[in-house]
PDB file of C-alpha atoms in Angstrom:
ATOM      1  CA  UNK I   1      10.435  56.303   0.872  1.00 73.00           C
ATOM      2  CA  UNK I   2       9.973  52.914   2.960  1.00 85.00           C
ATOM      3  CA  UNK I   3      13.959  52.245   3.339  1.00 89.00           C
ATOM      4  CA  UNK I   4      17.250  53.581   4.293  1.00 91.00           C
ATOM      5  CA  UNK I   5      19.928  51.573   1.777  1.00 89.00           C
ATOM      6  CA  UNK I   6      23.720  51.070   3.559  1.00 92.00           C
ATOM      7  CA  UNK I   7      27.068  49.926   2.190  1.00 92.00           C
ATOM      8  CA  UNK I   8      27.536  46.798   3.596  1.00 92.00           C
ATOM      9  CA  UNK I   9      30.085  43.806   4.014  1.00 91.00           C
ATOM     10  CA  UNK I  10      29.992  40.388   5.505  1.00 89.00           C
ATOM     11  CA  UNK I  11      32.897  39.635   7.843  1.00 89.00           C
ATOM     12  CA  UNK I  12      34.194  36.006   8.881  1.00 89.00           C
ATOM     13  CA  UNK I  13      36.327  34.920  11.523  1.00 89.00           C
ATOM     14  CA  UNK I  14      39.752  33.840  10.261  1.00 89.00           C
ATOM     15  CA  UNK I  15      43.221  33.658  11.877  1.00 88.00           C
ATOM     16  CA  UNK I  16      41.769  34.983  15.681  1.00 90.00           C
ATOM     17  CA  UNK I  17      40.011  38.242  13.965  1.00 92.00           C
ATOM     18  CA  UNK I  18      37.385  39.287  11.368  1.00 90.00           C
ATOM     19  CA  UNK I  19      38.311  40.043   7.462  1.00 91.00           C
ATOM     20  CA  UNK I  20      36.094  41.189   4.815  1.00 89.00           C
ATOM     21  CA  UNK I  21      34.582  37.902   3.143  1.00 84.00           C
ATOM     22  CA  UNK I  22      34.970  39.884  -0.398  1.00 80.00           C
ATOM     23  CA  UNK I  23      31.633  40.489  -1.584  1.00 82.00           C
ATOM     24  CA  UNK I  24      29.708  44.232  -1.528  1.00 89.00           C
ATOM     25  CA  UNK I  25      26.157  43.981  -0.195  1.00 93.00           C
ATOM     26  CA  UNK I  26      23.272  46.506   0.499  1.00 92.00           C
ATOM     27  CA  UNK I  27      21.697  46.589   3.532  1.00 93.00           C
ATOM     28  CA  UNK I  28      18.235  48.023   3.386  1.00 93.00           C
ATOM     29  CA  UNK I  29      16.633  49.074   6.945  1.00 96.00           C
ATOM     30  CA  UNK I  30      12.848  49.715   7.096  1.00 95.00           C
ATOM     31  CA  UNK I  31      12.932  53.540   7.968  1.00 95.00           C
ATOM     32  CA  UNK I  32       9.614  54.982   6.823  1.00 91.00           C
ATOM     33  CA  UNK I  33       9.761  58.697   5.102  1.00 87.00           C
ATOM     34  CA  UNK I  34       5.887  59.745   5.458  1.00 84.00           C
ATOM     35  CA  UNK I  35       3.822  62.924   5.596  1.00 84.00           C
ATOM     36  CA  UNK I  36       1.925  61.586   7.546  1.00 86.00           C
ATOM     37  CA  UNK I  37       3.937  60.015  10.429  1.00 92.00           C
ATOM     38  CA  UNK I  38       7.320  60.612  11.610  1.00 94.00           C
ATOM     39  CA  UNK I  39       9.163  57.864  12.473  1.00 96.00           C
ATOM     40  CA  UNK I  40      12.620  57.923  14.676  1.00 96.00           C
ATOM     41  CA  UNK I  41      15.157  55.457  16.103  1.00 95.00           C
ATOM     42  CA  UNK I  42      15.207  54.626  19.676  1.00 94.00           C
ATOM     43  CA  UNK I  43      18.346  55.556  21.053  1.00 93.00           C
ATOM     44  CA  UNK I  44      18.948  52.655  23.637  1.00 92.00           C
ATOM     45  CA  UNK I  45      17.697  49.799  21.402  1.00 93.00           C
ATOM     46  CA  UNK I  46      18.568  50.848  18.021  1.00 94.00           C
ATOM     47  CA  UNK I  47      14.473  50.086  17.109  1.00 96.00           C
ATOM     48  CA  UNK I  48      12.270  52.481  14.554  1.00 96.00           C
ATOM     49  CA  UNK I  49       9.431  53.602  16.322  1.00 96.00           C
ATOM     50  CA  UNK I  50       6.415  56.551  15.757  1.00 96.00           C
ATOM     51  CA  UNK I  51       7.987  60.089  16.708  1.00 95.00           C
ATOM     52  CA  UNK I  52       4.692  60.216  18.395  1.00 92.00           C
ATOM     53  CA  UNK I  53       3.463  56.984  19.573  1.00 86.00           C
ATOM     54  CA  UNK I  54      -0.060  55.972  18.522  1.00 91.00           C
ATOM     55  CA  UNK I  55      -2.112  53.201  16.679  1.00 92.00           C
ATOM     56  CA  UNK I  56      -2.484  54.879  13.309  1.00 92.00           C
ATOM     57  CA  UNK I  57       1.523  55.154  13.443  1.00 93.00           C
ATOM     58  CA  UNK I  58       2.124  52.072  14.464  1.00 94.00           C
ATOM     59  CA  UNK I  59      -0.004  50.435  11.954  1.00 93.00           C
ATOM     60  CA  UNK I  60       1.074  52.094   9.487  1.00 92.00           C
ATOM     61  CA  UNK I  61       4.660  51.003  10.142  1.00 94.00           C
ATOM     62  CA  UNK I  62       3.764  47.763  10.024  1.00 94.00           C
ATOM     63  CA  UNK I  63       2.055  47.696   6.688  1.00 90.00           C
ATOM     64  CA  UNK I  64       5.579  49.115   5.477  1.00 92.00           C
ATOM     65  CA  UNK I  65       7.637  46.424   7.232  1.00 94.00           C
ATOM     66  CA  UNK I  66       5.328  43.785   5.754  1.00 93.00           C
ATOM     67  CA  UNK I  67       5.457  45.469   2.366  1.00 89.00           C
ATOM     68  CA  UNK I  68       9.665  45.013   2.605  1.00 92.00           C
ATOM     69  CA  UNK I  69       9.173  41.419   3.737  1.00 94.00           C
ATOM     70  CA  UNK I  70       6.460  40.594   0.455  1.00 92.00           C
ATOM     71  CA  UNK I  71       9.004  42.264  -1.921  1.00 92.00           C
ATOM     72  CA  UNK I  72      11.543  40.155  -0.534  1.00 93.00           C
ATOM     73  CA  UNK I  73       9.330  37.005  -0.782  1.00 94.00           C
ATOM     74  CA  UNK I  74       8.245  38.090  -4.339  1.00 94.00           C
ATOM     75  CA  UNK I  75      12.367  38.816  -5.565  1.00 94.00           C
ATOM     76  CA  UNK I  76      13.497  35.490  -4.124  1.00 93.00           C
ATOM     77  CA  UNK I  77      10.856  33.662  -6.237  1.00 93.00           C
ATOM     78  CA  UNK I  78      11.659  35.775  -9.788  1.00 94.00           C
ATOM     79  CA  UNK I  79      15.209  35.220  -9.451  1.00 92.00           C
ATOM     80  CA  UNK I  80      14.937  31.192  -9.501  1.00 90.00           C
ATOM     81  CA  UNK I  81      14.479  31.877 -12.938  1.00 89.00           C
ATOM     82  CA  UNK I  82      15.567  35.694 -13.759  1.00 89.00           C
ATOM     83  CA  UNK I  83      18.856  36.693 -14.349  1.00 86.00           C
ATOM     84  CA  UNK I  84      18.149  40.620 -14.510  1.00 90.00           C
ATOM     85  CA  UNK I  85      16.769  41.315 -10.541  1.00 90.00           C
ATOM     86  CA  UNK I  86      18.992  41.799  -8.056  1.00 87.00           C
ATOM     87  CA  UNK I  87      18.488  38.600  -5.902  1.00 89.00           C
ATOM     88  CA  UNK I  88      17.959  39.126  -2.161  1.00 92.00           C
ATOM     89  CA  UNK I  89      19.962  36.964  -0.052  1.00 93.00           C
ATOM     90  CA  UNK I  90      18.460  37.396   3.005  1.00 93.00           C
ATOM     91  CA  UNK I  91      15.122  39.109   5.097  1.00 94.00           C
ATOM     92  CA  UNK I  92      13.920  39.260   8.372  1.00 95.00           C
ATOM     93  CA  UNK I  93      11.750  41.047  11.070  1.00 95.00           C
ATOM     94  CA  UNK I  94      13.744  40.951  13.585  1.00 95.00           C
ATOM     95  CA  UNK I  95      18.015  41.673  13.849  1.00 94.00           C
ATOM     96  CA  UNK I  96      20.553  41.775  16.640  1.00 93.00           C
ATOM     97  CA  UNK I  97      22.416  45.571  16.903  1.00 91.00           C
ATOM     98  CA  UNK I  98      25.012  47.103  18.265  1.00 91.00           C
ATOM     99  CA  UNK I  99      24.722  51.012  19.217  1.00 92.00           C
ATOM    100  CA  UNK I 100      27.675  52.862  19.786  1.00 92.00           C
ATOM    101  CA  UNK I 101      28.493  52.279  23.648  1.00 91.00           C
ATOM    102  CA  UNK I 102      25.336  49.774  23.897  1.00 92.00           C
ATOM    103  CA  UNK I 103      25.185  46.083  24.556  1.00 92.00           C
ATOM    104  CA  UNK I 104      23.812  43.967  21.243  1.00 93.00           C
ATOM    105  CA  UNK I 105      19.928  43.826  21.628  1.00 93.00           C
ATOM    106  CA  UNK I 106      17.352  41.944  19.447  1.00 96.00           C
ATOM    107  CA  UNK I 107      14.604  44.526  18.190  1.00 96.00           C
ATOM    108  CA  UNK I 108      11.497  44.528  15.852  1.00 95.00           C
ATOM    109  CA  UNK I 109      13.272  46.156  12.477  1.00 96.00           C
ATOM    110  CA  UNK I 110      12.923  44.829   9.377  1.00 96.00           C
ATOM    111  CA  UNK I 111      15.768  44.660   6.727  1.00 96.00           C
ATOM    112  CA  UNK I 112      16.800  42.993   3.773  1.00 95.00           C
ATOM    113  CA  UNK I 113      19.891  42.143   2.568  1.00 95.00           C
ATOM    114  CA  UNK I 114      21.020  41.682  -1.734  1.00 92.00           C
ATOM    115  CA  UNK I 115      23.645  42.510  -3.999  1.00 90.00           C
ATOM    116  CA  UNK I 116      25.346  45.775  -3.701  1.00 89.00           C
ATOM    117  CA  UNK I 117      23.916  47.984  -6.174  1.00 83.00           C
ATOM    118  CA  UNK I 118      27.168  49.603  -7.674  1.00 81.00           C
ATOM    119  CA  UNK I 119      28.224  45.572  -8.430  1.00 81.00           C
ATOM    120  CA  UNK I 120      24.867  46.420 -11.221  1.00 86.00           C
ATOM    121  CA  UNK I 121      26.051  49.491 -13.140  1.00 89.00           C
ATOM    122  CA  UNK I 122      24.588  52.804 -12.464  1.00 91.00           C
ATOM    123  CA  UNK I 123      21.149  53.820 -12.366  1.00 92.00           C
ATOM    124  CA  UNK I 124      19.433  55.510 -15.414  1.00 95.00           C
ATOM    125  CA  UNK I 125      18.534  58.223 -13.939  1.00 94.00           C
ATOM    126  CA  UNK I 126      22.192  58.733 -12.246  1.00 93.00           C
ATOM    127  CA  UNK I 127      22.821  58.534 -16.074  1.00 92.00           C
ATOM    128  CA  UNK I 128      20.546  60.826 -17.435  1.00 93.00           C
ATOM    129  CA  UNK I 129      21.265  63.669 -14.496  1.00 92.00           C
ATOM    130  CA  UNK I 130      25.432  63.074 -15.895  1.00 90.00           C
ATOM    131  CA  UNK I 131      24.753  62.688 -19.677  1.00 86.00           C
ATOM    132  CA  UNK I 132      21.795  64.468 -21.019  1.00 82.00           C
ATOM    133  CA  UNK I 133      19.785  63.379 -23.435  1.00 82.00           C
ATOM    134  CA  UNK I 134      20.910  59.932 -24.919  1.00 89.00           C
ATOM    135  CA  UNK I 135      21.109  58.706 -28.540  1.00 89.00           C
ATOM    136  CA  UNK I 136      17.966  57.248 -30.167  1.00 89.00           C
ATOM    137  CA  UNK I 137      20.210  53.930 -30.269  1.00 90.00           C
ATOM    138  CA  UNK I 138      20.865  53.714 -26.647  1.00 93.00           C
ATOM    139  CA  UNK I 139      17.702  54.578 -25.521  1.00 93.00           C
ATOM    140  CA  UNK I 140      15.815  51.570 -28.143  1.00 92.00           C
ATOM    141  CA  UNK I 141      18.511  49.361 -26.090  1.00 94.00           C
ATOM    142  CA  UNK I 142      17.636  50.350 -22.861  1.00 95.00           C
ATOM    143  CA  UNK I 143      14.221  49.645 -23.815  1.00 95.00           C
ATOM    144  CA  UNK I 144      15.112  46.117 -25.495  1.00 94.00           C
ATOM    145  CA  UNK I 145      17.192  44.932 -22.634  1.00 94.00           C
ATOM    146  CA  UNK I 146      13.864  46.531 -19.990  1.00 96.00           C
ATOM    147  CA  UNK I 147      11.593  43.937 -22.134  1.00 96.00           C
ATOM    148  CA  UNK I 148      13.618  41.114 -21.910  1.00 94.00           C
ATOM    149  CA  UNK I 149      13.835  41.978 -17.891  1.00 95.00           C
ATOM    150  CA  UNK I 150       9.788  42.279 -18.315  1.00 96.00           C
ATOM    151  CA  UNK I 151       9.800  39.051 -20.291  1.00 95.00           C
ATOM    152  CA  UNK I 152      11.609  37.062 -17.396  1.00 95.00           C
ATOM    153  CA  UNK I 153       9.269  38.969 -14.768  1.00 96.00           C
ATOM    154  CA  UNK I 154       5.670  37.988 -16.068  1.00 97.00           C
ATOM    155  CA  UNK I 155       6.820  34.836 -16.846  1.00 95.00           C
ATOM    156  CA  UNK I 156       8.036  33.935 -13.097  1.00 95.00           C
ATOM    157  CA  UNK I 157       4.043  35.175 -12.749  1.00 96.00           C
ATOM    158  CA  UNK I 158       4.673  39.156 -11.455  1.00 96.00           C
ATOM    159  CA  UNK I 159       4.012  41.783 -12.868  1.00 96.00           C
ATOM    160  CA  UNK I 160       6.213  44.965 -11.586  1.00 95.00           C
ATOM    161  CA  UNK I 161       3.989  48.243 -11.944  1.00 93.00           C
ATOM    162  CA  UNK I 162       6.503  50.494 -10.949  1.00 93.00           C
ATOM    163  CA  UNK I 163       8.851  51.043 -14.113  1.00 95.00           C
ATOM    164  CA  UNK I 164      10.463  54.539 -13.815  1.00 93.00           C
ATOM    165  CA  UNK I 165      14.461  55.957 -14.444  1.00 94.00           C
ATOM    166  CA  UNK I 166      14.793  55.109 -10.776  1.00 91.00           C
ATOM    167  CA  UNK I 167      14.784  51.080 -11.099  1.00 93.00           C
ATOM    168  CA  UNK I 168      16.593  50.654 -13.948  1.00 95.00           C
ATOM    169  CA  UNK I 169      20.452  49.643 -13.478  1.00 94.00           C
ATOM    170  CA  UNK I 170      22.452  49.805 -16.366  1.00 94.00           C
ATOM    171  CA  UNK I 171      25.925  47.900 -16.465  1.00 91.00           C
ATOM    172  CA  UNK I 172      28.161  47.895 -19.488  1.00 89.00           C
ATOM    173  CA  UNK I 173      28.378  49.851 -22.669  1.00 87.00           C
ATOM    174  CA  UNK I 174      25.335  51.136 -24.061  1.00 86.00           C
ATOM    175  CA  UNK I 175      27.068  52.311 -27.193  1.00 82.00           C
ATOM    176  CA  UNK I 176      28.991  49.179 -27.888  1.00 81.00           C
ATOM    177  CA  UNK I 177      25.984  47.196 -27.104  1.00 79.00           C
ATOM    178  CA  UNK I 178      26.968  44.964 -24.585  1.00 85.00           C
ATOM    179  CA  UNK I 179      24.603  46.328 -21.715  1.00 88.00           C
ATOM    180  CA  UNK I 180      22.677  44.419 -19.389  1.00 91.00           C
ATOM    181  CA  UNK I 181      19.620  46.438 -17.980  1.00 92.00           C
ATOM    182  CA  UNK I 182      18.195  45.186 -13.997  1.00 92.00           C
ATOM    183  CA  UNK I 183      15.247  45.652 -13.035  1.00 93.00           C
ATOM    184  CA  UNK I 184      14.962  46.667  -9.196  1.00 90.00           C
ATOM    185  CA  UNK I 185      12.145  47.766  -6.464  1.00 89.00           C
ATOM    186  CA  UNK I 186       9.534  45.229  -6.682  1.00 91.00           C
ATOM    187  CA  UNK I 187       7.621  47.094  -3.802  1.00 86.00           C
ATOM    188  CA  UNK I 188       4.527  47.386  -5.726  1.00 89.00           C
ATOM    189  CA  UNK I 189       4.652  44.006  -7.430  1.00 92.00           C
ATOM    190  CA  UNK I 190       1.818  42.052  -7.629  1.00 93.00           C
ATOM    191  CA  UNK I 191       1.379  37.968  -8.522  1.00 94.00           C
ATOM    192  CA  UNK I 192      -0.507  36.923 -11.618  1.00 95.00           C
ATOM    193  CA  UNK I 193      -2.893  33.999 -12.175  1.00 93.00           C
ATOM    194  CA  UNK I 194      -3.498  33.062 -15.307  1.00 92.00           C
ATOM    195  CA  UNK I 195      -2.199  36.266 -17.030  1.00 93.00           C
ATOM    196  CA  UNK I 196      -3.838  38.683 -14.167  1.00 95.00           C
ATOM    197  CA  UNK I 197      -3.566  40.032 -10.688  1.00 94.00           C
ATOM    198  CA  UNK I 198      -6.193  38.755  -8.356  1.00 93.00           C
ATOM    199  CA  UNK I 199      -9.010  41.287  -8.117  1.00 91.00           C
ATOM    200  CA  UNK I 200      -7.491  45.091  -6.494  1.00 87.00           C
ATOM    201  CA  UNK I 201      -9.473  46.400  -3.795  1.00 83.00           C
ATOM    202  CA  UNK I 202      -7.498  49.031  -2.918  1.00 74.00           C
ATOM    203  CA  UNK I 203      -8.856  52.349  -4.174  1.00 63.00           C
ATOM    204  CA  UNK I 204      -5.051  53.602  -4.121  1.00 62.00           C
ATOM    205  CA  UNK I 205      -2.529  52.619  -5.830  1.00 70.00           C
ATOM    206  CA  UNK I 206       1.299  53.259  -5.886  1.00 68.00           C
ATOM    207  CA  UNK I 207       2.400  54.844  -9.021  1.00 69.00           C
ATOM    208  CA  UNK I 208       5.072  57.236 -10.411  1.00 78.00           C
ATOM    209  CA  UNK I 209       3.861  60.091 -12.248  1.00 81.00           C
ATOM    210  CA  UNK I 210       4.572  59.865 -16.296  1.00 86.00           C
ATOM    211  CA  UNK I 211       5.015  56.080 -16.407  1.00 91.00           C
ATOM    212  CA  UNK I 212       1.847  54.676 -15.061  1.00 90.00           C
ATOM    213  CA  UNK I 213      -0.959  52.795 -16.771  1.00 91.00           C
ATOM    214  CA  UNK I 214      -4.153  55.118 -17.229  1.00 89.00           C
ATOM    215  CA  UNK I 215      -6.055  51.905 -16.123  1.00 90.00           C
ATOM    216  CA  UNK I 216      -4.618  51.804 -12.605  1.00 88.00           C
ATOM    217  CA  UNK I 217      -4.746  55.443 -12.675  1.00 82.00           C
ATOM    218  CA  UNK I 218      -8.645  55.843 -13.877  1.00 79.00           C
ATOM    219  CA  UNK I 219     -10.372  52.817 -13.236  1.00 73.00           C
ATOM    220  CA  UNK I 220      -9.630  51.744 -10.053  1.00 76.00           C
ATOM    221  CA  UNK I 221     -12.929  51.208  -9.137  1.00 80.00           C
ATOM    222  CA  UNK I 222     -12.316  48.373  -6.723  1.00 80.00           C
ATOM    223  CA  UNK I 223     -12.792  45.498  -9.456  1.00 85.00           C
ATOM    224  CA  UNK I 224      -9.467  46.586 -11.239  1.00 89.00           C
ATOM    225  CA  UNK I 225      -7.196  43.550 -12.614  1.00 93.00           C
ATOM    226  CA  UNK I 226      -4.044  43.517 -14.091  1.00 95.00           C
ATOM    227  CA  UNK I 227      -2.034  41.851 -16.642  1.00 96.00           C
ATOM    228  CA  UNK I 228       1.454  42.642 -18.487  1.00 97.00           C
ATOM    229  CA  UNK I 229       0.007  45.570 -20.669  1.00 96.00           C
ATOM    230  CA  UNK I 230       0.379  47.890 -17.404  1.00 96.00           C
ATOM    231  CA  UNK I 231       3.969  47.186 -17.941  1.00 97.00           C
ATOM    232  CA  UNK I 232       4.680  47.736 -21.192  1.00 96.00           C
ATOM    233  CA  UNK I 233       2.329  50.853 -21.251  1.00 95.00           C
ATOM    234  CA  UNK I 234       5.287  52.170 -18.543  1.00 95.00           C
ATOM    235  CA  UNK I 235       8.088  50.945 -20.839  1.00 96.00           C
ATOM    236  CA  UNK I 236       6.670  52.787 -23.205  1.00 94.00           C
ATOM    237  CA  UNK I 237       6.376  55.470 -21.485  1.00 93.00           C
ATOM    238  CA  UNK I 238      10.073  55.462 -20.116  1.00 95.00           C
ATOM    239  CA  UNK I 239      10.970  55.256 -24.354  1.00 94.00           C
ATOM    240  CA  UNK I 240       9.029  58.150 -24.856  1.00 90.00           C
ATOM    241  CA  UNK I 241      10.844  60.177 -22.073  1.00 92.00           C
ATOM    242  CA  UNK I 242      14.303  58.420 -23.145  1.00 93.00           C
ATOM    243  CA  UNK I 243      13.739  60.387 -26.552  1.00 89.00           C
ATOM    244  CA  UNK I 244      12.022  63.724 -25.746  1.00 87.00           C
ATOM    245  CA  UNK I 245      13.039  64.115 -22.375  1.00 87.00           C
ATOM    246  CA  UNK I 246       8.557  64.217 -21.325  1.00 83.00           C
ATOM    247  CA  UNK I 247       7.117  62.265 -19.111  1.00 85.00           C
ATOM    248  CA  UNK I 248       3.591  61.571 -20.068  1.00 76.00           C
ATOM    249  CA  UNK I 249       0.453  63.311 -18.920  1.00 78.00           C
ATOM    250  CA  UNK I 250      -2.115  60.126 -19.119  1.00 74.00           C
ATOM    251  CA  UNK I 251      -5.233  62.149 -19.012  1.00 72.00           C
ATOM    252  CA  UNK I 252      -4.102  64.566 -21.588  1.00 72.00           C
ATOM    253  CA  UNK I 253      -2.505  61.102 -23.345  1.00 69.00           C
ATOM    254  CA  UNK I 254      -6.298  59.392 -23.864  1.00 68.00           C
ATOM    255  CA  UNK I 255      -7.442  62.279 -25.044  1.00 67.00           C
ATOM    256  CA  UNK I 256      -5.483  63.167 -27.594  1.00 61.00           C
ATOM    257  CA  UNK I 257      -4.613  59.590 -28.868  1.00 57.00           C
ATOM    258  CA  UNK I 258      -3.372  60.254 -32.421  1.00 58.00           C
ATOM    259  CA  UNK I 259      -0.530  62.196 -30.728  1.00 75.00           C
ATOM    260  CA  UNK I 260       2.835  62.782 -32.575  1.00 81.00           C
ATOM    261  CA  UNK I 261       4.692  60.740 -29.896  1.00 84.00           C
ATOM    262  CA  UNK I 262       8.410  61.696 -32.337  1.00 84.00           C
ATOM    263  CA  UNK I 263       8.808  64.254 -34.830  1.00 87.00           C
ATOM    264  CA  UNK I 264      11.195  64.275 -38.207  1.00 89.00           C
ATOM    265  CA  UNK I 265      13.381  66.822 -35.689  1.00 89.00           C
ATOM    266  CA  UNK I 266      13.396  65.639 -33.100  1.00 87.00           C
ATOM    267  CA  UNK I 267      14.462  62.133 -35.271  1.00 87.00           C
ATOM    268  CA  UNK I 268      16.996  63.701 -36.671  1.00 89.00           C
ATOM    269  CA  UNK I 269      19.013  65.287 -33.787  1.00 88.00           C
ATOM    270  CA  UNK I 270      19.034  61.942 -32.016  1.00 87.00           C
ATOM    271  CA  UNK I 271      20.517  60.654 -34.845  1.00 87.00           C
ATOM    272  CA  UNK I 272      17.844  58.085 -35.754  1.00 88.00           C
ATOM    273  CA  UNK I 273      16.906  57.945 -39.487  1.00 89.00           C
ATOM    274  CA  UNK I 274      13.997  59.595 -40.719  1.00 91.00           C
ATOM    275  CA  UNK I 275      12.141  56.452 -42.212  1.00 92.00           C
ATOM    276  CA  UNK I 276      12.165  54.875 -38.885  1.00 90.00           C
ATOM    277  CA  UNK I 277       9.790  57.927 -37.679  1.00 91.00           C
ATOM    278  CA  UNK I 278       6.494  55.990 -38.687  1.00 92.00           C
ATOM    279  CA  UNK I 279       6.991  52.710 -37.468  1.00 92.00           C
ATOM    280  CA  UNK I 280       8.652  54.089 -33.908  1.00 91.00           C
ATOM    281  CA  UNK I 281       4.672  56.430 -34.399  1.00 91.00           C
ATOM    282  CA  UNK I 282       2.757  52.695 -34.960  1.00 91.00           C
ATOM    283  CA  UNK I 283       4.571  50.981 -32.586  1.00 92.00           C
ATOM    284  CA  UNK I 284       4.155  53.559 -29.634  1.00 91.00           C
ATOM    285  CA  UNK I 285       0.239  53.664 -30.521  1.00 90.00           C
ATOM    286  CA  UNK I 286       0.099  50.497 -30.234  1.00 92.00           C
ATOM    287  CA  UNK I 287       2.121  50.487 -26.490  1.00 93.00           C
ATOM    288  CA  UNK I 288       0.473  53.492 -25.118  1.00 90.00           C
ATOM    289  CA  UNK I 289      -3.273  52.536 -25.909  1.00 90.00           C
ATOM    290  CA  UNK I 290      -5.839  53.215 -23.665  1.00 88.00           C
ATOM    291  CA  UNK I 291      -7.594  49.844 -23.740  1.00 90.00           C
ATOM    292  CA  UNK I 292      -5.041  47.259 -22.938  1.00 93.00           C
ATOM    293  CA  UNK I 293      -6.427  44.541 -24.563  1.00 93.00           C
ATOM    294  CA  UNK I 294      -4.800  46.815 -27.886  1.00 93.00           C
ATOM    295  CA  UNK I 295      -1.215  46.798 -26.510  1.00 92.00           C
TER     296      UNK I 295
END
């Protein structure tokens, strides 16, 4: 909803004329999708602006552009030592463009620029929509491979909050087990000190529905601090919907914690043997408990 992603190349003079330097890139623009404001580009300059101009708009714009330009910040300092983000290369507020028929102008737009995203695999949810339902052995790999992305994440000192079928990349062979899971979208990533987030005073938070932790959900109170439980609660979650196909209802969730999170049937048509049903039971419990200091 904050960007507009584009196929991009970089191009280098050679010989008296421009060739492809051989490398796919993505080129995300800061183009806001809101209900709340509409947002166009200028026409002469190439610029997003409010439909409508006005201070709300505008502001609100620029809490999205600086959002883009912390997620940058935040991605260039997980990938000095993770190898399962996509690394961005570049970022910046302001770019030179070239309109059809227009002269190159410098305006106020925001973009980033990383690693194509088809270079990654394809996304689990482009998966899912193609496959179906997968195996009970590809989706306990999926979920390994997400916890070693985790893993590499909190210990850089993030956390990401916003786990979902969306940000997951999958390249390689889930069956043969040689896939590598990425983590991407670290929009609503926050930094950690000493195994939490600095105090949230933000009475709303970013979350997607069915993966979010019931404590950023429910107790966002305006004292709320995080730690890595929030994450794993949502990579539990995403296991859950992996094997059922449901995304999780947290209030109906805490109250009804001794829930039956995988039946003997279901077990058995995802091909996962029956006396694995009880400790999959324990160790979902255990993810998707309502106090995180149990997680």
């Amino acid at each position: 909803g904050s960007s507009i992603l584009y196929p991009a190349e970089r191009m280098v003079w050679k010989g008296g004329q421009l060739e492809s330097f051989g490398k796919d890139y993505a080129l995300k623009e800061c183009y806001p999708l809101s209900y709340l404001h509409e947002f166009i580009r200028d026409p002469e300059t190439g610029q997003i602006v409010p439909a409508h101009p006005g201070e709300e708009s505008s502001r609100w714009l620029e809490n999205v552009q600086e959002q883009v330009i912390r997620e940058g910040e935040i991605v260039r300092q997980i990938y000095k030592t993770a190898g399962r983000v996509l690394p961005v290369y570049n970022f910046d507020r302001q770019v030179k463009m070239t309109l059809p028929q227009k002269e190159k102008q410098t305006v106020a737009n925001t973009m980033t620029v990383t690693d194509a995203l088809n270079t990654k695999g394809q996304s689990l949810q482009s998966m899912l929509r193609f496959r179906g339902r997968l195996s009970a052995l590809e989706s306990f790999r999926i979920l390994q491979q997400l916890l070693f992305a985790l893993r590499e994440v909190h210990k850089a000192g993030f956390l990401h909050l916003d786990i979902n079928e969306q940000n997951l990349f999958i390249h390689g062979s889930l069956k043969d087990g040689d896939a590598l899971v990425y983590l991407v979208d670290f929009g609503s990533a926050r930094a950690m000190t000493g195994g939490k987030t600095e105090t949230i005073t933000e009475r709303v938070l970013f979350a997607s529905e069915g993966f979010t932790a019931p404590e950023m959900l429910l107790e966002n109170d305006g004292t709320l601090q995080l730690g890595p439980e929030a994450d794993l609660f949502s990579a539990c979650s995403l296991l859950i919907y992996l094997l059922t196909g449901r995304k999780q209802d947290v209030r109906r969730l805490l109250a009804k914690q001794n829930d039956v999170y995988l039946t003997p049937l279901q077990a058995l048509w995802l091909g996962c043997p029956l006396f694995l049903v009880d400790r999959i039971q324990r160790f979902l419990t255990k993810g998707l408990a309502a106090d995180p200091r149990e997680r």
